Structure formats: structure tokens, C-alpha cells
Amino acid sequence: MRQPPESPLRVACLQMEPHIGRKEANVARSLAMIAEAAADGANLVVLPELCNTGYVFETREEAFSLAESVPDGPTTHAWMQAAKQHDLFIVAGITERVGDKLYNAAVMVGPRGYVGTYRKNHLWGAEKLYFEPGDLGMPVFHAGAGRIAVAICYDIWFPETFRLAALQGADLLCVATNWVPMAEQPAHLPMMANILAMGGAHTNSMFVAAADRVGVERGQPFLGNSLIVNAAGWPIAGPASTEREEMLIADLNLADARRRRSLNEFNQLLRDRRTDVYGEMLGSAARPGPY
Amino acid sequence: MRQPPESPLRVACLQMEPHIGRKEANVARSLAMIAEAAADGANLVVLPELCNTGYVFETREEAFSLAESVPDGPTTHAWMQAAKQHDLFIVAGITERVGDKLYNAAVMVGPRGYVGTYRKNHLWGAEKLYFEPGDLGMPVFHAGAGRIAVAICYDIWFPETFRLAALQGADLLCVATNWVPMAEQPAHLPMMANILAMGGAHTNSMFVAAADRVGVERGQPFLGNSLIVNAAGWPIAGPASTEREEMLIADLNLADARRRRSLNEFNQLLRDRRTDVYGEMLGSAARPGPY
């Protein structure tokens, strides 16, 4: 007989299609999808990068005019209400304004309100014209028994992102993303972004839940292919379609993330690191813990 | 018209089946396969982990009795002769003895003799009973115009391995390996070891050439699936079969490894690292270079 999971968490990735500049409609759409996920019993939902504003800004002024404070802006307020109403956690990408600065951020809210903010550490392309690089390190948030880290899109091109999360004991990395096509992707192999999610999960014994957007914005297509990966590195939901809005849902046993770090009687992934050869990760948020 | 490659290197991965303890036969087989690769114009050949002795030792004494000094033992001597005769470079796994210590090593030899040794940094399973952890860091060797780093099997479970090589400007990571089956591998997806090779190549803009063994030794099956991956992360030869000895061969333009580090006008993979967040790699061999 199969044992019930010790640390169950039902995660939904909401693959949606934001439209540039139509913030009210985008937030309304996110709330409708969150309600669907709640009806399916989700405890945690993940939404794409910049899902309240859209992604392809034409100018910094356009981005600035759409940006909001976190947590006191209207988008975060709406998500906090939904989190309370549905008794779940939400991780969602948002265009954040702090004084004159802009950040490509993700907010986490829960049944008891605002949990925290992550700001994208690795900016892609023209984002470097609009946004400041993230200045909050790699925080790990708590959602019930689970430890949750957050990354945004290009962040997962840096294996350091997974490592920083895992070294702080994260069980799950939520990825809010807007993946764009890359040259040379063979049709018969998984998308490179999916490969990076699988490898990062496997080598850090950590679940990964990536919510991508779909649609074409000002000529820029996005890739969909959202997925949820288990702590051994294998997809347990998705990859989703390339073009449709849809919801992925999966039941995680977060205990697996902690258990699997031992590969056999001699090997434990995080302890086997040769920090004498390549150094510890030294950032403020990177305290190699007793995990 | 297609331009000729600026920095051409023809690489062969020799997927062979060593037999435990039959060192003379194993070395003879490696020499025969090297000759085949040379006949096909290879400039660099990669052979599996511990390919002169076999892998599944029953005791440390057995490993010790089979081990040799490098470069003055008979196996390295035979490979140096072959490298000179065929005018090529060889990277091959070898059981190395230094006084009373044993290392799971790989030797690189070339037309002008011994080039250098790499000693496996991350030991797997019962290797921890027989071998010392590698104490040579992550050296980068030169083969003509190319900069070559070496890893052994479980080393590629550590993304730090790829990073250390790339930060020193390596164009190609040669992986001498003895991959073993892992739980939960889905049949419809690439082997996790292949996924790690693809992701490591892509996120570091570096070619990867992995030579695995085949066969079953004292009940332990090995996986084959050797492959050669380009600097964008995609297989250009292999994956090879699961059970047969075979040769993979591919023409690399090493210039791609240097060119592709720029993804677009704003992004360069190694420069985009947020070392302020997670620290530099500090090991003696990890000098972040001007690459």
C-alpha cells in the first residue's frame, strides 16, 4: 500500500497570456485562473514573469507607468485577497517600482497576507534598459511546511540559482518566466529551458515549478512549455503546450526533496561539493546550511 | 557558401567495454580503437573512466595491484606511443597510484608526450573506499589551439565542474565516464547524464565530449549513451547505444565556444553571473579570466 505523503503540497502552474499594458484585464485573468486552481485544491500557484503588465515594453517610461509598489499596489492587493479567499499561496511576476527604480520582481503572498519579494538577479536583453538588477539575494520563503525559493526566467541559466536555493534548504523553486525561442533547438529534444529545470532539480534534489506565458507580443513569441519537475529531476506535470493558456497541477511530497539529497550510502549531493576546490557561495543569502 | 571552421578539432569518443583486471587486453583494445579513430582523422580521442583496469573492484588491494604511476607506468607509456604514432591527443581514464595513495584519474597525452593529469574531484559510492579525492583542482590543458578540461563521471553532477572549466576559458570538457543506471529514468527522455552534459554545455558555452563504457561487470551494468555536445548544448554525435562498443566522431569549431558566450547584444553568460550575490569560485584553479 502506498504511504500518504509526509509533506504534501499541491502546486499549480498557470500558463497564461498577458497583454502588454492591459493591467486590469491581466490581473482579472490571473484571478480567474487562480480560482480554477483553488477549485482543484491547489495550495500554491505560480504565475508567469511580469504577468500583470506584459513583457515587451517599448520604452522605460511605458514600464514605469505600469509599475506598482509592492506590497501596497493594487495588483499585490488583489493577489493577497485571492490568497486569503482561497487559502493558498501565490507566486507571481510583477513590474515593481521603488521610487525611481524598476525591478522585474515576483511577489509571494499567502492566506495571512504578504510573504515576500524576489527581484530578478539576471536581467535578459532590453530588460537591462528598464530594470535594476535584483538586490534581495535569493530569499527562501515559508509556505506551511515547505521552503520556497523563487527565480525568474534567465535566472535558471545560472546553476548558482538552484545551488543558492538548495544550500538554504529550499524544497521547491518556483520559476516565473517568459521563455523566448532560442536558436538551434532540435524538435525531438526537450526545450533547453526544460532541460535546465530538470538538471537543476536533479543536481540539487529540489522540486521545480515553472509557469511560462504564451502568445506573441509586439512580434515576440513566447514558448509555453510550463512544467513541474520532481526532486529527482523528472517532469510530473507538463511540459504544457506551446500556445495555449492552461493549468498544470501536481501533488508534491516535499519530504522527497530532503530525502533524495542522499543518493546512496556514500553520496549526498550538497555535502559532496568540493568547496575546497571551487569555494563556497559567499553571498549574503548563501549560508550553507545543515541540509 | 559555408565558411571553413576557424578552430577545427575532430573529436572521437570511444565507447568501449573494459573487463575488470584484464589490463593488457583493455589497453590493447583501447589502442585498436584509437587507431580506428586516427584512421578517421581524429585529432583528440576520449576514452572511458578507469578504462585500463575496469571499475568494479572487490577490495582496495585489487585496485592497488592494478594501479600504475602516471606518466611512467606502462598504460600511459602505451598511450603516449599511440599519440605520437597517430599525431593526436588522448584523454583516458586510468587507475593511478602515487605511493600508497590511489586516484581515479584521467591522463592527457599528445604527439609530444605527456600533457597532464586530472584526478576525479567527486568520488561516487565505493570509490570512497579505494580512492583519494582529486587534489589537482580543475586543470585546463592545451591541445593545439584548443583549451581542454577533463571531468570524470559524477563530477558532472556538480555544475561547478563546468563553471570552473569555463571560467578558465576551456573550449571543450572531455568526460571520461562509467555511468550507471539511476532510478526513475523515463524511457522517453534523454538520460539524466546526457541532460547534465547538455545543460552544462549550454550554460557555459562549451563543447562536451563524454565517453562512457558498456557491459556488465560483477553485476553492475553500465549505460553507454556516450555523446558529443556543441557549445549551444545540443548533441552533434550520439547518444551512442546502451550496450555496444562504438566510436562517435564530430568536427568541432572551437571558435563557437568563444563566440557563443555572447547570447545577444546585452547578455554574455559568464559576465552575467551575479558574483556579488553568490560569490566567485575561489579555488586555486578558478581564476575568473577575461573570457
Tab-separated table of N, CA and C in Angstrom, chain B residues 76-154:
chain	number	residue	atom	x	y	z
B	76	THR	N	50.171	4.523	-19.530
B	76	THR	CA	50.407	5.876	-20.064
B	76	THR	C	51.468	5.823	-21.153
B	77	HIS	N	52.459	4.969	-20.956
B	77	HIS	CA	53.518	4.827	-21.961
B	77	HIS	C	52.924	4.369	-23.295
B	78	ALA	N	52.024	3.381	-23.224
B	78	ALA	CA	51.405	2.871	-24.456
B	78	ALA	C	50.577	3.965	-25.134
B	79	TRP	N	49.835	4.740	-24.330
B	79	TRP	CA	49.014	5.804	-24.915
B	79	TRP	C	49.898	6.919	-25.499
B	80	MET	N	51.036	7.209	-24.847
B	80	MET	CA	51.945	8.229	-25.404
B	80	MET	C	52.487	7.773	-26.759
B	81	GLN	N	52.823	6.490	-26.851
B	81	GLN	CA	53.310	5.973	-28.137
B	81	GLN	C	52.250	6.113	-29.225
B	82	ALA	N	50.994	5.766	-28.839
B	82	ALA	CA	49.906	5.857	-29.816
B	82	ALA	C	49.666	7.302	-30.233
B	83	ALA	N	49.746	8.225	-29.271
B	83	ALA	CA	49.515	9.645	-29.571
B	83	ALA	C	50.570	10.169	-30.541
B	84	LYS	N	51.792	9.718	-30.315
B	84	LYS	CA	52.873	10.138	-31.210
B	84	LYS	C	52.715	9.521	-32.596
B	85	GLN	N	52.456	8.203	-32.592
B	85	GLN	CA	52.309	7.486	-33.863
B	85	GLN	C	51.196	8.079	-34.717
B	86	HIS	N	50.049	8.394	-34.069
B	86	HIS	CA	48.880	8.836	-34.839
B	86	HIS	C	48.736	10.357	-34.868
B	87	ASP	N	49.658	11.062	-34.214
B	87	ASP	CA	49.613	12.528	-34.199
B	87	ASP	C	48.263	13.050	-33.702
B	88	LEU	N	47.896	12.598	-32.490
B	88	LEU	CA	46.636	13.067	-31.906
B	88	LEU	C	46.768	13.154	-30.382
B	89	PHE	N	45.748	13.726	-29.774
B	89	PHE	CA	45.686	13.805	-28.315
B	89	PHE	C	44.744	12.722	-27.794
B	90	ILE	N	45.047	12.214	-26.602
B	90	ILE	CA	44.238	11.174	-25.965
B	90	ILE	C	43.919	11.620	-24.544
B	91	VAL	N	42.635	11.534	-24.183
B	91	VAL	CA	42.210	11.726	-22.785
B	91	VAL	C	41.597	10.398	-22.354
B	92	ALA	N	42.129	9.787	-21.294
B	92	ALA	CA	41.680	8.439	-20.946
B	92	ALA	C	41.725	8.213	-19.442
B	93	GLY	N	40.697	7.525	-18.941
B	93	GLY	CA	40.628	7.214	-17.520
B	93	GLY	C	41.589	6.106	-17.133
B	94	ILE	N	42.219	6.258	-15.964
B	94	ILE	CA	43.264	5.324	-15.538
B	94	ILE	C	43.259	5.218	-14.010
B	95	THR	N	43.556	4.034	-13.504
B	95	THR	CA	43.700	3.848	-12.067
B	95	THR	C	45.133	4.218	-11.691
B	96	GLU	N	45.267	5.336	-10.963
B	96	GLU	CA	46.597	5.900	-10.708
B	96	GLU	C	47.058	5.609	-9.279
B	97	ARG	N	48.318	5.279	-9.147
B	97	ARG	CA	48.936	5.052	-7.843
B	97	ARG	C	50.026	6.084	-7.608
B	98	VAL	N	49.989	6.720	-6.434
B	98	VAL	CA	51.038	7.673	-6.028
B	98	VAL	C	51.458	7.257	-4.631
B	99	GLY	N	52.586	6.547	-4.535
B	99	GLY	CA	52.969	5.995	-3.241
B	99	GLY	C	51.889	5.028	-2.783
B	100	ASP	N	51.355	5.270	-1.578
B	100	ASP	CA	50.294	4.386	-1.087
B	100	ASP	C	48.889	4.851	-1.472
B	101	LYS	N	48.821	5.981	-2.148
B	101	LYS	CA	47.508	6.534	-2.489
B	101	LYS	C	47.051	6.098	-3.876
B	102	LEU	N	45.729	5.993	-4.005
B	102	LEU	CA	45.126	5.708	-5.308
B	102	LEU	C	44.242	6.879	-5.725
B	103	TYR	N	44.219	7.126	-7.032
B	103	TYR	CA	43.330	8.146	-7.592
B	103	TYR	C	42.580	7.570	-8.789
B	104	ASN	N	41.311	8.001	-8.895
B	104	ASN	CA	40.540	7.768	-10.107
B	104	ASN	C	40.895	8.936	-11.027
B	105	ALA	N	41.790	8.694	-11.959
B	105	ALA	CA	42.406	9.778	-12.721
B	105	ALA	C	42.096	9.679	-14.206
B	106	ALA	N	42.410	10.759	-14.906
B	106	ALA	CA	42.424	10.732	-16.372
B	106	ALA	C	43.712	11.396	-16.802
B	107	VAL	N	44.352	10.787	-17.771
B	107	VAL	CA	45.607	11.319	-18.263
B	107	VAL	C	45.372	11.904	-19.648
B	108	MET	N	46.059	12.992	-19.918
B	108	MET	CA	46.046	13.533	-21.282
B	108	MET	C	47.448	13.455	-21.840
B	109	VAL	N	47.540	12.856	-23.019
B	109	VAL	CA	48.823	12.757	-23.717
B	109	VAL	C	48.637	13.262	-25.141
B	110	GLY	N	49.744	13.645	-25.766
B	110	GLY	CA	49.652	14.180	-27.120
B	110	GLY	C	50.856	13.784	-27.950
B	111	PRO	N	50.945	14.325	-29.148
B	111	PRO	CA	52.038	13.949	-30.057
B	111	PRO	C	53.420	14.193	-29.449
B	112	ARG	N	53.524	15.158	-28.526
B	112	ARG	CA	54.831	15.442	-27.926
B	112	ARG	C	54.953	14.848	-26.532
B	113	GLY	N	54.053	13.893	-26.198
B	113	GLY	CA	54.185	13.188	-24.924
B	113	GLY	C	53.119	13.544	-23.906
B	114	TYR	N	53.501	13.405	-22.645
B	114	TYR	CA	52.580	13.627	-21.525
B	114	TYR	C	52.148	15.091	-21.451
B	115	VAL	N	50.844	15.336	-21.320
B	115	VAL	CA	50.336	16.706	-21.178
B	115	VAL	C	49.964	16.990	-19.732
B	116	GLY	N	49.190	16.095	-19.109
B	116	GLY	CA	48.812	16.358	-17.723
B	116	GLY	C	47.833	15.329	-17.203
B	117	THR	N	47.504	15.484	-15.930
B	117	THR	CA	46.618	14.553	-15.242
B	117	THR	C	45.490	15.330	-14.574
B	118	TYR	N	44.299	14.757	-14.623
B	118	TYR	CA	43.190	15.228	-13.804
B	118	TYR	C	42.820	14.095	-12.846
B	119	ARG	N	42.507	14.443	-11.598
B	119	ARG	CA	42.090	13.435	-10.611
B	119	ARG	C	40.673	13.743	-10.161
B	120	LYS	N	39.796	12.770	-10.260
B	120	LYS	CA	38.355	12.939	-10.018
B	120	LYS	C	38.093	13.632	-8.678
B	121	ASN	N	37.415	14.763	-8.770
B	121	ASN	CA	37.136	15.541	-7.560
B	121	ASN	C	35.982	14.966	-6.742
B	122	HIS	N	34.998	14.383	-7.415
B	122	HIS	CA	33.786	13.930	-6.728
B	122	HIS	C	33.689	12.412	-6.854
B	123	LEU	N	33.976	11.720	-5.769
B	123	LEU	CA	34.003	10.250	-5.801
B	123	LEU	C	32.612	9.692	-5.564
B	124	TRP	N	32.304	8.620	-6.268
B	124	TRP	CA	30.977	8.009	-6.243
B	124	TRP	C	31.028	6.679	-5.478
B	125	GLY	N	30.097	6.505	-4.558
B	125	GLY	CA	29.887	5.210	-3.921
B	125	GLY	C	31.158	4.618	-3.333
B	126	ALA	N	31.399	3.334	-3.632
B	126	ALA	CA	32.529	2.623	-3.042
B	126	ALA	C	33.885	3.157	-3.484
B	127	GLU	N	33.896	4.041	-4.490
B	127	GLU	CA	35.171	4.702	-4.814
B	127	GLU	C	35.755	5.372	-3.572
B	128	LYS	N	34.860	5.789	-2.671
B	128	LYS	CA	35.350	6.463	-1.464
B	128	LYS	C	36.157	5.516	-0.574
B	129	LEU	N	36.031	4.210	-0.803
B	129	LEU	CA	36.822	3.234	-0.054
B	129	LEU	C	38.197	3.028	-0.667
B	130	TYR	N	38.341	3.309	-1.955
B	130	TYR	CA	39.564	2.947	-2.658
B	130	TYR	C	40.430	4.153	-3.013
B	131	PHE	N	39.772	5.266	-3.348
B	131	PHE	CA	40.494	6.392	-3.942
B	131	PHE	C	40.526	7.592	-3.016
B	132	GLU	N	41.560	8.410	-3.176
B	132	GLU	CA	41.589	9.738	-2.566
B	132	GLU	C	40.810	10.702	-3.457
B	133	PRO	N	40.163	11.709	-2.840
B	133	PRO	CA	39.545	12.744	-3.674
B	133	PRO	C	40.618	13.495	-4.468
B	134	GLY	N	40.272	13.929	-5.653
B	134	GLY	CA	41.227	14.633	-6.510
B	134	GLY	C	41.856	15.815	-5.814
B	135	ASP	N	43.157	16.012	-6.075
B	135	ASP	CA	43.892	17.091	-5.415
B	135	ASP	C	44.603	17.988	-6.424
B	136	LEU	N	44.117	17.965	-7.655
B	136	LEU	CA	44.752	18.781	-8.698
B	136	LEU	C	43.822	19.875	-9.206
B	137	GLY	N	42.736	20.149	-8.480
B	137	GLY	CA	41.799	21.185	-8.922
B	137	GLY	C	41.184	20.819	-10.253
B	138	MET	N	40.997	21.817	-11.096
B	138	MET	CA	40.411	21.597	-12.424
B	138	MET	C	41.348	22.211	-13.448
B	139	PRO	N	42.384	21.436	-13.821
B	139	PRO	CA	43.369	21.995	-14.759
B	139	PRO	C	42.767	22.149	-16.162
B	140	VAL	N	43.300	23.081	-16.905
B	140	VAL	CA	42.926	23.225	-18.320
B	140	VAL	C	44.191	23.024	-19.146
B	141	PHE	N	44.098	22.061	-20.067
B	141	PHE	CA	45.250	21.689	-20.886
B	141	PHE	C	45.115	22.285	-22.286
B	142	HIS	N	46.228	22.373	-22.972
B	142	HIS	CA	46.188	22.878	-24.342
B	142	HIS	C	46.435	21.749	-25.338
B	143	ALA	N	45.602	21.743	-26.359
B	143	ALA	CA	45.758	20.799	-27.466
B	143	ALA	C	45.675	21.633	-28.729
B	144	GLY	N	46.828	22.004	-29.264
B	144	GLY	CA	46.819	22.935	-30.394
B	144	GLY	C	46.175	24.236	-29.946
B	145	ALA	N	45.210	24.707	-30.718
B	145	ALA	CA	44.552	25.977	-30.384
B	145	ALA	C	43.503	25.816	-29.297
B	146	GLY	N	43.193	24.578	-28.946
B	146	GLY	CA	42.065	24.343	-28.053
B	146	GLY	C	42.457	24.256	-26.597
B	147	ARG	N	41.553	24.725	-25.734
B	147	ARG	CA	41.744	24.588	-24.289
B	147	ARG	C	40.796	23.495	-23.797
B	148	ILE	N	41.372	22.488	-23.148
B	148	ILE	CA	40.667	21.252	-22.848
B	148	ILE	C	40.632	21.029	-21.339
B	149	ALA	N	39.431	20.864	-20.788
B	149	ALA	CA	39.296	20.465	-19.389
B	149	ALA	C	38.771	19.034	-19.341
B	150	VAL	N	38.946	18.400	-18.196
B	150	VAL	CA	38.597	16.982	-18.059
B	150	VAL	C	37.762	16.791	-16.799
B	151	ALA	N	36.727	15.964	-16.919
B	151	ALA	CA	35.920	15.584	-15.760
B	151	ALA	C	35.690	14.081	-15.826
B	152	ILE	N	35.330	13.508	-14.690
B	152	ILE	CA	35.094	12.066	-14.630
B	152	ILE	C	33.727	11.813	-13.994
B	153	CYS	N	32.823	11.242	-14.759
B	153	CYS	CA	31.533	10.697	-14.312
B	153	CYS	C	30.770	11.630	-13.354
B	154	TYR	N	30.712	11.280	-12.072
B	154	TYR	CA	29.904	12.018	-11.082
B	154	TYR	C	30.298	13.493	-11.006
